[in-house]
Coordinates of C-alpha atoms in Angstrom, one line a residue:
M1 CA -5.2 4.2 -54.8
R2 CA -6.1 6.3 -51.8
M3 CA -7.5 3.8 -49.4
G4 CA -5.4 1.2 -47.6
P5 CA -6.4 -2.3 -46.8
H6 CA -6.9 -1.6 -43.2
M7 CA -10.0 0.4 -44.1
M8 CA -11.4 -2.7 -45.8
L9 CA -10.8 -4.6 -42.6
G10 CA -12.7 -2.0 -40.6
S11 CA -16.0 -2.7 -42.4
D12 CA -18.3 -5.0 -40.6
P13 CA -20.7 -7.2 -42.7
D14 CA -22.5 -8.4 -39.5
A15 CA -23.2 -4.8 -38.5
V16 CA -25.3 -4.3 -41.6
K17 CA -26.6 -7.8 -42.1
G18 CA -30.3 -7.7 -42.6
V19 CA -30.4 -3.9 -42.3
Q20 CA -32.8 -2.2 -44.7
V21 CA -32.0 1.4 -45.6
S22 CA -34.9 3.3 -47.1
R23 CA -34.7 4.6 -50.6
G24 CA -35.4 8.1 -49.5
I25 CA -32.1 8.2 -47.5
W26 CA -30.2 8.7 -50.7
R27 CA -32.2 11.9 -51.4
R28 CA -31.6 13.0 -47.8
V29 CA -27.8 12.4 -48.1
L30 CA -27.7 14.3 -51.4
G31 CA -29.7 17.1 -49.9
L32 CA -27.3 17.2 -46.9
A33 CA -24.3 17.3 -49.3
A34 CA -25.9 20.0 -51.6
P35 CA -24.0 22.9 -50.0
Y36 CA -20.7 21.1 -50.8
K37 CA -21.6 20.2 -54.4
G38 CA -18.8 22.2 -55.8
M39 CA -16.3 20.9 -53.3
L40 CA -17.4 17.3 -54.0
V41 CA -16.9 17.8 -57.8
G42 CA -13.4 19.2 -57.0
F43 CA -12.7 16.3 -54.7
L44 CA -13.7 13.7 -57.3
L45 CA -11.9 15.4 -60.1
T46 CA -8.8 15.5 -58.0
I47 CA -9.1 11.7 -57.3
I48 CA -9.5 11.0 -61.0
G49 CA -6.7 13.2 -61.9
A50 CA -4.3 11.6 -59.4
A51 CA -5.3 8.1 -60.6
V52 CA -4.7 8.9 -64.2
L53 CA -1.5 10.7 -63.5
D54 CA -0.1 7.6 -61.6
L55 CA -0.2 5.8 -64.9
V56 CA 2.4 8.0 -66.4
P57 CA 5.7 7.0 -64.7
P58 CA 5.6 3.3 -65.9
L59 CA 4.9 4.5 -69.5
V60 CA 7.8 6.9 -69.2
F61 CA 10.1 4.2 -67.9
R62 CA 8.9 2.0 -70.9
Q63 CA 9.9 4.8 -73.3
I64 CA 13.3 5.2 -71.6
I65 CA 14.1 1.5 -71.8
D66 CA 12.7 0.7 -75.2
T67 CA 13.7 3.9 -77.1
T68 CA 15.7 6.5 -75.3
I69 CA 18.5 4.3 -74.0
P70 CA 18.9 2.2 -77.2
N71 CA 19.1 5.4 -79.3
Q72 CA 21.4 7.0 -76.7
D73 CA 19.2 10.1 -76.8
T74 CA 20.5 12.1 -73.8
A75 CA 18.2 15.0 -74.6
Q76 CA 15.1 12.9 -74.5
L77 CA 16.4 11.1 -71.4
T78 CA 16.7 14.5 -69.7
V79 CA 13.2 15.5 -70.8
L80 CA 11.7 12.2 -69.6
G81 CA 13.5 12.4 -66.3
L82 CA 12.2 15.9 -65.7
A83 CA 8.8 14.6 -66.8
V84 CA 8.9 12.0 -64.0
V85 CA 9.9 14.6 -61.5
G86 CA 7.1 16.9 -62.7
V87 CA 4.6 14.1 -62.4
A88 CA 5.7 13.5 -58.9
L89 CA 5.3 17.2 -58.0
V90 CA 1.9 17.4 -59.6
S91 CA 0.9 14.1 -57.8
A92 CA 2.0 15.6 -54.5
A93 CA 0.0 18.7 -55.2
L94 CA -3.1 16.6 -56.1
S95 CA -2.6 14.6 -52.9
F96 CA -2.5 17.7 -50.9
S97 CA -5.5 19.1 -52.7
E98 CA -7.4 15.9 -52.2
R99 CA -6.8 15.9 -48.5
W100 CA -7.9 19.5 -48.3
W101 CA -11.2 18.8 -50.1
S102 CA -11.7 15.7 -48.0
A103 CA -11.1 17.6 -44.7
R104 CA -13.2 20.6 -45.7
I105 CA -16.2 18.5 -46.8
G106 CA -15.9 16.0 -43.9
E107 CA -15.4 18.6 -41.1
G108 CA -18.2 20.7 -42.7
L109 CA -20.6 17.8 -42.6
I110 CA -19.7 17.0 -39.0
Y111 CA -20.3 20.6 -38.1
D112 CA -23.7 20.7 -39.9
L113 CA -24.9 17.4 -38.5
R114 CA -23.8 18.1 -34.9
V115 CA -25.4 21.6 -34.9
Q116 CA -28.6 20.2 -36.4
L117 CA -28.7 17.4 -33.9
F118 CA -27.9 19.6 -30.9
D119 CA -30.4 22.2 -31.8
H120 CA -33.1 19.6 -32.4
V121 CA -32.4 17.5 -29.3
Q122 CA -32.3 20.5 -26.9
R123 CA -35.7 21.6 -28.1
M124 CA -37.2 18.2 -27.3
P125 CA -39.6 18.0 -24.4
V126 CA -38.6 16.8 -20.9
A127 CA -40.3 13.5 -21.5
F128 CA -37.7 12.7 -24.2
F129 CA -34.8 13.1 -21.7
T130 CA -36.4 11.1 -19.0
R131 CA -36.4 8.0 -21.2
T132 CA -33.2 8.5 -23.3
Q133 CA -29.8 7.2 -22.3
T134 CA -27.4 10.2 -22.3
G135 CA -24.5 8.0 -23.5
A136 CA -26.5 6.7 -26.5
L137 CA -27.5 10.3 -27.4
I138 CA -23.9 11.5 -27.2
S139 CA -22.8 8.5 -29.4
R140 CA -25.2 9.8 -32.1
L141 CA -23.5 13.2 -31.9
N142 CA -20.1 11.7 -32.1
N143 CA -19.7 8.2 -33.6
D144 CA -22.6 8.2 -36.0
V145 CA -22.0 11.8 -37.1
I146 CA -18.4 10.9 -37.8
G147 CA -19.5 7.7 -39.6
A148 CA -21.8 9.7 -41.8
Q149 CA -19.0 12.1 -42.6
R150 CA -16.8 9.2 -43.6
A151 CA -19.5 8.1 -46.0
M152 CA -19.1 11.4 -47.9
T153 CA -15.3 11.4 -47.9
A154 CA -13.5 8.2 -47.0
T155 CA -16.1 5.7 -48.4
L156 CA -17.0 7.7 -51.4
G157 CA -13.4 8.6 -52.0
S158 CA -12.3 5.0 -51.6
V159 CA -14.9 3.6 -54.0
V160 CA -14.3 6.2 -56.7
S161 CA -10.5 6.0 -56.3
N162 CA -10.5 2.2 -56.4
V163 CA -12.7 2.1 -59.4
I164 CA -10.7 4.7 -61.3
V165 CA -7.4 3.1 -60.4
L166 CA -8.6 -0.3 -61.4
V167 CA -10.2 0.7 -64.7
T168 CA -7.3 2.9 -65.8
T169 CA -4.7 0.4 -64.7
L170 CA -6.4 -2.6 -66.3
T171 CA -7.0 -0.7 -69.5
A172 CA -3.3 0.3 -69.7
M173 CA -2.3 -3.3 -68.9
F174 CA -4.5 -4.8 -71.5
L175 CA -3.3 -2.3 -74.1
L176 CA 0.3 -3.2 -73.2
E177 CA 0.1 -6.9 -72.9
W178 CA -3.2 -8.8 -72.4
R179 CA -1.6 -12.2 -71.6
L180 CA 0.3 -10.9 -68.6
T181 CA -2.8 -9.0 -67.5
L182 CA -4.9 -12.2 -67.4
L183 CA -2.0 -13.9 -65.6
A184 CA -2.0 -11.2 -62.9
L185 CA -5.7 -11.4 -62.5
A186 CA -5.6 -15.2 -62.1
L187 CA -3.5 -14.7 -58.9
L188 CA -6.2 -12.6 -57.3
P189 CA -8.2 -15.4 -55.6
V190 CA -4.9 -16.5 -53.9
F191 CA -5.1 -13.2 -52.0
V192 CA -8.8 -12.4 -51.8
L193 CA -10.0 -15.7 -50.2
P194 CA -7.5 -15.7 -47.3
A195 CA -8.0 -11.9 -46.9
K196 CA -11.7 -12.4 -46.4
R197 CA -11.1 -14.9 -43.6
V198 CA -8.6 -12.6 -41.9
G199 CA -11.0 -9.7 -42.4
R200 CA -13.9 -11.6 -40.8
R201 CA -11.7 -12.4 -37.8
M202 CA -10.5 -8.8 -37.7
Q203 CA -14.1 -7.6 -37.7
A204 CA -15.0 -9.8 -34.8
L205 CA -12.1 -8.6 -32.8
T206 CA -13.0 -5.0 -33.7
R207 CA -16.6 -5.4 -32.4
E208 CA -15.4 -7.1 -29.3
G209 CA -12.8 -4.4 -28.7
M210 CA -15.4 -1.6 -29.2
N211 CA -17.7 -3.3 -26.7
L212 CA -14.9 -3.7 -24.1
N213 CA -13.8 -0.1 -24.6
S214 CA -17.4 1.0 -24.1
D215 CA -17.6 -1.0 -20.8
M216 CA -14.3 0.5 -19.7
N217 CA -15.3 4.0 -20.6
N218 CA -18.6 3.6 -18.9
T219 CA -16.8 2.4 -15.7
M220 CA -14.6 5.5 -15.7
T221 CA -17.5 7.8 -16.3
E222 CA -19.5 6.4 -13.4
R223 CA -16.6 6.2 -11.0
F224 CA -15.0 9.5 -11.8
N225 CA -18.0 11.8 -11.4
V226 CA -18.5 13.3 -8.0
A227 CA -21.3 11.0 -6.9
G228 CA -19.6 7.8 -8.1
A229 CA -16.3 8.8 -6.5
L230 CA -18.0 9.6 -3.2
L231 CA -19.8 6.2 -3.2
V232 CA -16.5 4.3 -3.8
K233 CA -14.9 6.2 -0.9
L234 CA -17.8 5.6 1.5
F235 CA -17.8 1.9 0.8
G236 CA -14.1 1.5 0.7
R237 CA -14.1 -0.3 -2.6
Y238 CA -10.8 0.9 -4.1
R239 CA -9.2 -2.5 -4.4
T240 CA -12.3 -4.1 -5.9
E241 CA -12.8 -1.3 -8.4
S242 CA -9.1 -1.4 -9.4
R243 CA -9.2 -5.2 -9.9
E244 CA -12.4 -5.0 -12.0
F245 CA -11.0 -2.1 -14.1
S246 CA -7.7 -3.9 -14.5
A247 CA -9.5 -7.0 -15.8
R248 CA -11.4 -4.8 -18.3
A249 CA -8.3 -2.9 -19.4
G250 CA -6.5 -6.3 -19.7
R251 CA -9.0 -7.6 -22.1
V252 CA -8.8 -4.4 -24.2
R253 CA -5.0 -4.8 -24.2
D254 CA -5.3 -8.5 -25.4
I255 CA -7.8 -7.6 -28.1
G256 CA -5.5 -4.8 -29.2
V257 CA -2.5 -7.2 -29.6
K258 CA -4.6 -9.7 -31.5
S259 CA -6.0 -6.9 -33.8
A260 CA -2.5 -5.6 -34.5
M261 CA -1.2 -9.1 -35.4
Y262 CA -4.2 -9.8 -37.7
G263 CA -3.7 -6.4 -39.3
R264 CA 0.0 -7.1 -39.8
T265 CA -0.9 -10.5 -41.3
F266 CA -3.1 -8.9 -43.8
F267 CA -0.4 -6.4 -44.9
I268 CA 2.2 -9.2 -45.1
A269 CA -0.1 -11.3 -47.2
L270 CA -0.8 -8.4 -49.5
G271 CA 2.9 -7.8 -49.9
L272 CA 3.6 -11.5 -50.6
V273 CA 0.9 -11.8 -53.2
A274 CA 2.1 -8.6 -54.9
A275 CA 5.7 -9.9 -54.8
V276 CA 4.5 -13.2 -56.3
G277 CA 2.5 -11.4 -58.9
V278 CA 5.6 -9.3 -59.9
A279 CA 7.8 -12.4 -59.9
V280 CA 5.4 -14.3 -62.1
V281 CA 5.0 -11.4 -64.5
Y282 CA 8.8 -11.1 -64.7
W283 CA 9.2 -14.8 -65.3
V284 CA 6.6 -15.2 -67.9
G285 CA 7.2 -11.7 -69.4
G286 CA 11.0 -12.3 -69.4
N287 CA 10.4 -15.4 -71.5
L288 CA 8.2 -13.3 -73.9
V289 CA 11.0 -10.7 -74.1
I290 CA 13.6 -13.4 -74.9
Q291 CA 11.2 -14.7 -77.6
G292 CA 10.8 -11.2 -78.9
A293 CA 7.1 -11.1 -78.3
I294 CA 7.2 -8.0 -76.1
T295 CA 9.8 -5.3 -75.3
L296 CA 11.7 -5.0 -72.1
G297 CA 10.1 -1.6 -71.4
T298 CA 6.7 -3.2 -71.7
L299 CA 7.7 -5.9 -69.1
V300 CA 8.9 -3.3 -66.6
A301 CA 5.7 -1.2 -67.1
M302 CA 3.6 -4.3 -66.5
A303 CA 5.5 -5.2 -63.4
A304 CA 4.8 -1.7 -62.0
Y305 CA 1.2 -1.8 -62.9
V306 CA 0.5 -5.3 -61.4
T307 CA 1.1 -4.1 -57.9
R308 CA -1.7 -1.5 -58.4
I309 CA -4.5 -3.8 -59.1
Y310 CA -4.7 -6.1 -56.0
Q311 CA -5.6 -3.6 -53.3
P312 CA -8.4 -1.9 -55.2
L313 CA -9.9 -5.2 -56.4
T314 CA -9.8 -6.5 -52.8
A315 CA -11.3 -3.3 -51.4
L316 CA -14.1 -3.2 -54.0
T317 CA -15.2 -6.7 -53.0
N318 CA -16.2 -5.1 -49.7
A319 CA -17.6 -1.9 -51.3
R320 CA -21.3 -2.8 -50.6
V321 CA -20.6 -3.3 -46.9
D322 CA -18.7 0.0 -46.8
I323 CA -21.6 1.9 -48.4
M324 CA -24.2 0.2 -46.3
T325 CA -22.3 0.9 -43.1
A326 CA -22.0 4.5 -44.1
L327 CA -25.7 4.7 -44.9
V328 CA -26.6 3.1 -41.5
S329 CA -24.7 5.9 -39.8
F330 CA -26.8 8.4 -41.8
D331 CA -29.9 6.5 -41.0
R332 CA -29.2 6.6 -37.2
V333 CA -28.5 10.4 -37.4
F334 CA -31.7 11.0 -39.4
E335 CA -33.7 8.8 -36.9
V336 CA -33.0 11.4 -34.2
L337 CA -33.5 14.4 -36.5
D338 CA -36.8 13.0 -37.6
T339 CA -38.1 12.4 -34.1
P340 CA -41.1 14.8 -33.9
N341 CA -41.2 17.4 -31.2
P342 CA -44.8 17.5 -29.8
I343 CA -44.2 20.8 -28.0
Q344 CA -43.7 23.5 -30.7
D345 CA -44.9 27.0 -31.3
R346 CA -48.2 27.0 -33.0
L347 CA -48.6 28.7 -36.4
G348 CA -49.4 32.3 -35.5
A349 CA -48.2 32.0 -31.9
I350 CA -47.9 35.4 -30.2
D351 CA -45.4 36.9 -27.8
L352 CA -46.5 37.4 -24.2
V353 CA -46.0 41.2 -23.6
D354 CA -45.8 42.8 -20.2
P355 CA -47.0 39.7 -18.3
V356 CA -48.9 40.3 -15.0
G357 CA -48.9 36.7 -13.8
Q358 CA -52.5 35.5 -13.8
V359 CA -52.4 31.7 -14.0
R360 CA -55.5 29.6 -14.6
F361 CA -55.8 25.8 -14.8
D362 CA -58.9 25.4 -16.9
H363 CA -60.3 21.9 -16.3
V364 CA -56.8 20.4 -16.9
T365 CA -56.4 16.7 -17.6
F366 CA -53.0 15.2 -18.1
R367 CA -51.3 11.9 -18.7
Y368 CA -47.6 11.3 -19.5
P369 CA -46.8 10.6 -23.1
S370 CA -46.1 7.0 -24.2
A371 CA -42.7 5.7 -25.1
A372 CA -43.5 5.9 -28.8
Q373 CA -44.6 9.6 -28.4
A374 CA -41.7 10.7 -26.1
S375 CA -38.5 9.0 -27.3
V376 CA -36.6 6.9 -29.8
A377 CA -36.5 3.2 -29.0
S378 CA -32.9 2.8 -30.0
L379 CA -31.8 5.5 -27.5
E380 CA -33.5 3.8 -24.6
A381 CA -31.9 1.2 -22.4
P382 CA -32.2 -2.4 -23.6
G383 CA -35.4 -3.9 -22.3
S384 CA -37.1 -0.6 -21.7
S385 CA -40.8 -0.7 -21.4
T386 CA -42.8 0.3 -24.4
E387 CA -46.0 0.9 -22.4
S388 CA -48.5 3.5 -23.3
G389 CA -48.8 6.8 -21.4
G390 CA -50.8 5.1 -18.6
P391 CA -53.7 6.6 -16.6
D392 CA -54.4 10.3 -16.1
V393 CA -52.2 11.8 -13.4
L394 CA -54.2 15.0 -13.3
R395 CA -58.0 15.0 -13.5
D396 CA -60.2 18.0 -14.1
V397 CA -58.0 20.5 -12.2
D398 CA -59.6 23.9 -12.2
A399 CA -58.1 26.8 -10.3
V400 CA -57.3 30.5 -10.8
I401 CA -54.2 32.1 -9.3
E402 CA -54.5 35.9 -9.4
P403 CA -51.5 38.1 -10.1
G404 CA -49.2 38.6 -7.0
Q405 CA -50.7 35.7 -5.1
L406 CA -48.6 33.1 -3.3
V407 CA -50.2 29.7 -3.8
A408 CA -49.0 26.6 -2.1
L409 CA -49.5 23.1 -3.6
V410 CA -49.9 20.5 -0.9
G411 CA -50.6 16.8 -1.0
P412 CA -49.2 13.4 -0.5
S413 CA -46.3 12.1 -2.6
G414 CA -47.4 11.3 -6.1
A415 CA -50.5 13.5 -5.9
G416 CA -49.4 15.5 -9.0
K417 CA -48.0 18.7 -7.5
T418 CA -44.8 18.9 -9.5
T419 CA -46.6 17.7 -12.7
L420 CA -49.2 20.5 -12.3
S421 CA -46.5 23.1 -11.9
S422 CA -44.6 21.7 -15.0
L423 CA -47.6 22.5 -17.2
V424 CA -47.2 26.3 -16.6
P425 CA -43.9 26.7 -18.5
R426 CA -45.1 24.1 -20.9
L427 CA -42.6 21.4 -20.1
Y428 CA -45.5 19.2 -21.0
D429 CA -48.7 19.9 -22.9
V430 CA -52.1 19.1 -21.3
T431 CA -54.1 16.1 -22.4
G432 CA -57.3 18.0 -21.9
G433 CA -58.4 21.5 -20.9
A434 CA -55.9 24.4 -21.0
V435 CA -53.4 26.2 -18.9
R436 CA -53.8 30.0 -19.3
L437 CA -51.4 32.8 -18.5
D438 CA -52.9 36.3 -18.5
G439 CA -55.9 34.8 -20.3
H440 CA -53.8 33.2 -23.1
D441 CA -53.6 29.5 -23.6
V442 CA -49.9 28.8 -23.1
R443 CA -50.0 26.8 -26.4
D444 CA -50.9 30.0 -28.2
L445 CA -47.8 31.8 -26.9
T446 CA -44.3 31.6 -28.2
Q447 CA -42.2 29.3 -25.9
A448 CA -39.5 32.0 -25.7
S449 CA -41.8 34.7 -24.3
L450 CA -43.7 32.2 -22.1
R451 CA -40.6 30.9 -20.4
A452 CA -39.1 34.4 -20.1
A453 CA -42.1 35.2 -17.9
I454 CA -41.6 32.2 -15.6
G455 CA -38.8 31.5 -13.1
V456 CA -38.3 28.0 -11.6
V457 CA -36.2 26.9 -8.7
S458 CA -36.3 23.1 -8.3
Q459 CA -35.6 20.9 -5.4
D460 CA -32.3 19.9 -6.8
P461 CA -31.1 22.9 -8.9
H462 CA -28.5 22.3 -11.6
L463 CA -25.3 24.3 -11.8
F464 CA -22.9 24.0 -14.7
H465 CA -19.3 23.2 -14.2
E466 CA -18.5 26.9 -14.6
S467 CA -17.9 29.9 -12.3
V468 CA -20.5 31.3 -10.0
I469 CA -20.9 34.4 -12.1
D470 CA -21.3 32.4 -15.3
N471 CA -24.0 30.3 -13.7
L472 CA -25.8 33.4 -12.6
R473 CA -25.5 35.1 -16.0
Y474 CA -27.2 32.1 -17.6
A475 CA -30.4 33.8 -16.5
R476 CA -29.4 37.2 -17.9
P477 CA -26.2 37.3 -20.0
D478 CA -26.2 41.1 -20.0
A479 CA -26.5 41.5 -16.2
T480 CA -24.0 43.8 -14.6
D481 CA -21.8 42.8 -11.7
D482 CA -23.8 45.1 -9.4
E483 CA -27.1 43.5 -10.5
I484 CA -25.7 40.1 -9.8
A485 CA -24.4 41.1 -6.4
A486 CA -27.9 42.6 -5.6
A487 CA -29.6 39.4 -6.6
C488 CA -27.2 37.4 -4.4
R489 CA -27.8 39.7 -1.4
A490 CA -31.5 39.3 -1.9
A491 CA -31.0 35.5 -1.8
Q492 CA -28.7 35.7 1.2
I493 CA -25.8 34.2 -0.6
H494 CA -23.5 37.2 -1.4
D495 CA -21.4 36.9 1.7
V496 CA -20.8 33.2 1.1
V497 CA -19.8 33.8 -2.5
A498 CA -17.5 36.7 -1.6
A499 CA -15.7 34.4 0.9
L500 CA -14.9 31.8 -1.8
P501 CA -11.3 31.5 -3.0
D502 CA -12.0 33.4 -6.2
G503 CA -15.2 35.0 -5.2
Y504 CA -17.7 35.2 -8.1
R505 CA -15.1 33.6 -10.4
T506 CA -14.9 30.4 -8.3
I507 CA -15.7 27.2 -10.3
V508 CA -18.6 25.5 -8.6
G509 CA -17.7 22.0 -9.9
E510 CA -19.8 19.4 -11.7
R511 CA -23.4 19.9 -10.7
G512 CA -22.2 22.4 -8.1
Y513 CA -20.7 19.8 -5.9
R514 CA -18.3 22.3 -4.4
L515 CA -21.2 24.0 -2.7
S516 CA -23.5 22.8 0.0
G517 CA -27.2 22.0 -0.7
G518 CA -28.4 25.2 0.9
E519 CA -25.8 27.3 -1.0
K520 CA -26.8 25.7 -4.3
Q521 CA -30.5 26.5 -3.5
R522 CA -29.7 30.1 -2.7
L523 CA -27.6 30.5 -5.9
A524 CA -30.6 29.1 -7.8
I525 CA -32.9 31.6 -6.1
A526 CA -30.5 34.4 -7.0
R527 CA -30.4 33.2 -10.6
M528 CA -34.2 33.2 -10.7
L529 CA -34.3 36.7 -9.1
L530 CA -31.9 37.9 -11.8
K531 CA -34.3 36.7 -14.5
D532 CA -37.0 38.9 -12.9
P533 CA -40.0 36.8 -14.0
A534 CA -43.7 37.6 -13.5
V535 CA -44.5 34.0 -12.3
V536 CA -42.2 32.1 -9.9
I537 CA -42.4 28.3 -9.3
L538 CA -40.6 27.1 -6.2
D539 CA -40.4 23.3 -6.1
E540 CA -39.2 22.5 -2.5
A541 CA -36.8 25.4 -3.0
T542 CA -36.0 25.7 0.7
S543 CA -35.9 22.0 1.4
H544 CA -32.1 21.9 1.9
L545 CA -31.8 24.9 4.2
D546 CA -31.5 24.8 8.0
S547 CA -33.9 26.9 10.0
E548 CA -31.6 29.9 10.3
N549 CA -30.9 30.0 6.5
E550 CA -34.5 29.2 5.7
A551 CA -35.7 32.2 7.7
A552 CA -33.3 34.5 5.9
V553 CA -34.3 33.2 2.5
Q554 CA -38.0 33.3 3.3
A555 CA -37.5 36.9 4.3
A556 CA -35.7 37.6 1.1
L557 CA -38.3 35.8 -0.9
T558 CA -41.1 37.8 0.8
T559 CA -39.6 41.0 -0.5
A560 CA -38.4 39.6 -3.9
L561 CA -41.8 38.0 -4.7
A562 CA -43.8 41.1 -4.0
G563 CA -45.8 41.8 -7.1
R564 CA -45.1 38.4 -8.6
T565 CA -47.3 35.3 -8.8
A566 CA -45.7 32.5 -6.8
I567 CA -46.6 28.8 -7.0
V568 CA -44.8 27.0 -4.2
I569 CA -44.6 23.2 -3.7
A570 CA -43.5 23.0 -0.1
H571 CA -43.6 20.9 3.0
R572 CA -42.3 23.6 5.2
L573 CA -44.9 25.0 7.6
S574 CA -43.8 28.6 7.3
T575 CA -44.4 28.7 3.5
I576 CA -47.7 26.9 3.7
A577 CA -49.2 28.9 6.6
T578 CA -48.6 32.3 4.9
A579 CA -50.0 31.3 1.5
D580 CA -52.8 33.4 0.0
Q581 CA -54.3 30.2 -1.3
I582 CA -53.6 26.5 -0.6
L583 CA -54.5 23.9 -3.2
V584 CA -54.6 20.4 -1.8
L585 CA -54.1 17.7 -4.4
D586 CA -54.8 14.0 -4.0
D587 CA -54.7 11.4 -6.8
G588 CA -54.5 14.1 -9.4
R589 CA -57.5 16.1 -8.2
I590 CA -57.9 19.3 -6.1
V591 CA -59.8 18.0 -3.1
E592 CA -59.5 21.1 -0.9
R593 CA -58.7 24.7 -1.4
G594 CA -58.5 27.8 0.8
R595 CA -56.4 29.5 3.4
H596 CA -54.5 27.8 6.2
D597 CA -56.9 28.6 9.0
D598 CA -60.0 27.5 7.2
L599 CA -58.5 24.2 5.9
F600 CA -57.0 23.3 9.2
A601 CA -60.3 23.9 11.0
A602 CA -62.1 21.8 8.4
G603 CA -60.2 18.7 9.6
G604 CA -59.8 17.1 6.2
L605 CA -56.7 15.9 4.3
Y606 CA -54.9 19.2 4.7
A607 CA -55.3 19.0 8.5
D608 CA -53.9 15.5 8.5
L609 CA -50.9 16.5 6.3
Y610 CA -50.3 19.6 8.5
R611 CA -50.2 17.5 11.7
T612 CA -47.8 15.1 10.0
L613 CA -45.5 18.1 9.2
I614 CA -45.7 19.3 12.7
R615 CA -44.6 15.9 14.1
G616 CA -41.8 15.8 11.5
D617 CA -40.5 19.3 12.0
A618 CA -40.4 20.5 15.5
E619 CA -38.6 23.7 14.5
G620 CA -41.4 24.4 12.0
V621 CA -43.9 24.5 14.9
A622 CA -42.2 27.6 16.3
A623 CA -42.1 29.2 12.9
A624 CA -45.8 28.4 12.3
E625 CA -46.8 29.8 15.7
V626 CA -44.9 33.0 15.0
V627 CA -46.6 33.4 11.6
T628 CA -50.0 32.2 12.6
P629 CA -50.4 32.7 16.3
G630 CA -53.2 30.8 17.9
V631 CA -53.3 27.9 15.4
P632 CA -53.7 24.7 17.3
T633 CA -50.9 22.1 17.0

């Protein structure tokens, strides 16, 4: 038998209690295993061969005891002895082969599922990630994928091995001596019933331990990232955090001790029952030998076989739970893979060639997708709302941005500025109307070509935990060092990077925490410039810069954005005042549009917002007066 009793204890009936697995999942599983069909056949044949071969040694010993020794046939004894050695060598080879098949199939399935999940998830729209728990998603990529892999190797191998071992062993036992076989089977309830009780307790401890480990890991993840560590330091909560972590770790320790003791109890019980079974067989069988009913060799063979039937019989009593648990893992993986992606290339989508950067919002209406449309319920936090998408956040937005124009989106918080800009690279799809780039509905363009034409610098740009140059090359993997340096000079960040300990090879840290906010912004601008897009979206891209750095970056952007369409969401006066067109949004509508002077003179919402900016940014007044002399403040 190839599956120990500890695997039986690891199955959890409560975890699959009441769970319904669709019939189609079997076809999905078989389809997933299709590339490994030949390997699976080899795997199963190896298991069968090993199970049958394990029957040989007791029969050889029977022959030696009943025939070879009484006849004093040394030649036959030598042959049989060599046969036992040969069987052992072949069994070792089969065991090695079985492990190779299992590892090759299992690791191959893990690879296939992980790649499929990663590829599918990363293509999901932004709305999916705004609702999904990252930890739950990673668990699908790890725990459930591994659980599904075990279904194809450990569980399948266990069930087949146990069935083969049980059938072949019982067949051999009945053929040798049916009375002793029935006697050995009669002892099974003495072991199975207590084992089930121990198993249920073990399962409860396993669930509790997994939950405690999850809590402990979650604590470490939150406290050990930069933001969490900074918060602990600022509030001086070292001792409290240590006490709480110590308590959690202590409970994990206690559960581990209990689990170890229950596991040992199971093994001891199994050993005792096997010993009792052997003793009973020897006692009853010994009497049969004395009476001449059976031979001594038969008795020895029966005693060897009896130890082989208890473990597979016990494991098979839990086979349904094992299979259901494995199928649940597959079901959870398929649940993510089957989540539809509403933002996909249309049939016949075309590439955007030589974009010039004309953007048109053609009577655009938009509402955010509902929970059912945007995510998987089981990946959301418990108690998450299942509300519909809610009211429209953009209403009949109609505007044209000509190539090369700098357009500022202005409005109170929640007016829809960022949402409107997100529709251009098709992070969301419009509910009504259309967004057009160079006359094409963005939904008729391939996403790759559309996003290649658009560069975005957000308010909080993300940097990977890699070197400066790796973060910059994310925009253009083939960029040369000179091109990267030129982009950084244009973004006024080259001197800062060159002064770092390892220059462009310096690791920026998680989310770029080794850099200041302004430095991160300028690196993000350099990354965007390296991409060389036709349309640039700046979402508060200069919000973290002081006046001196902002002036330098604004000067760089003035040159860098020449010939490009720029959509800027900004509260800085210098950006707004120099815009070719200002779109003023309020409650999802464009309520005013025009240039700075005209809108300010009109005395509407823009003028109120502008005066608020002046009061909140004294330095911005000077900048605005330089750019737009004579504008009243």
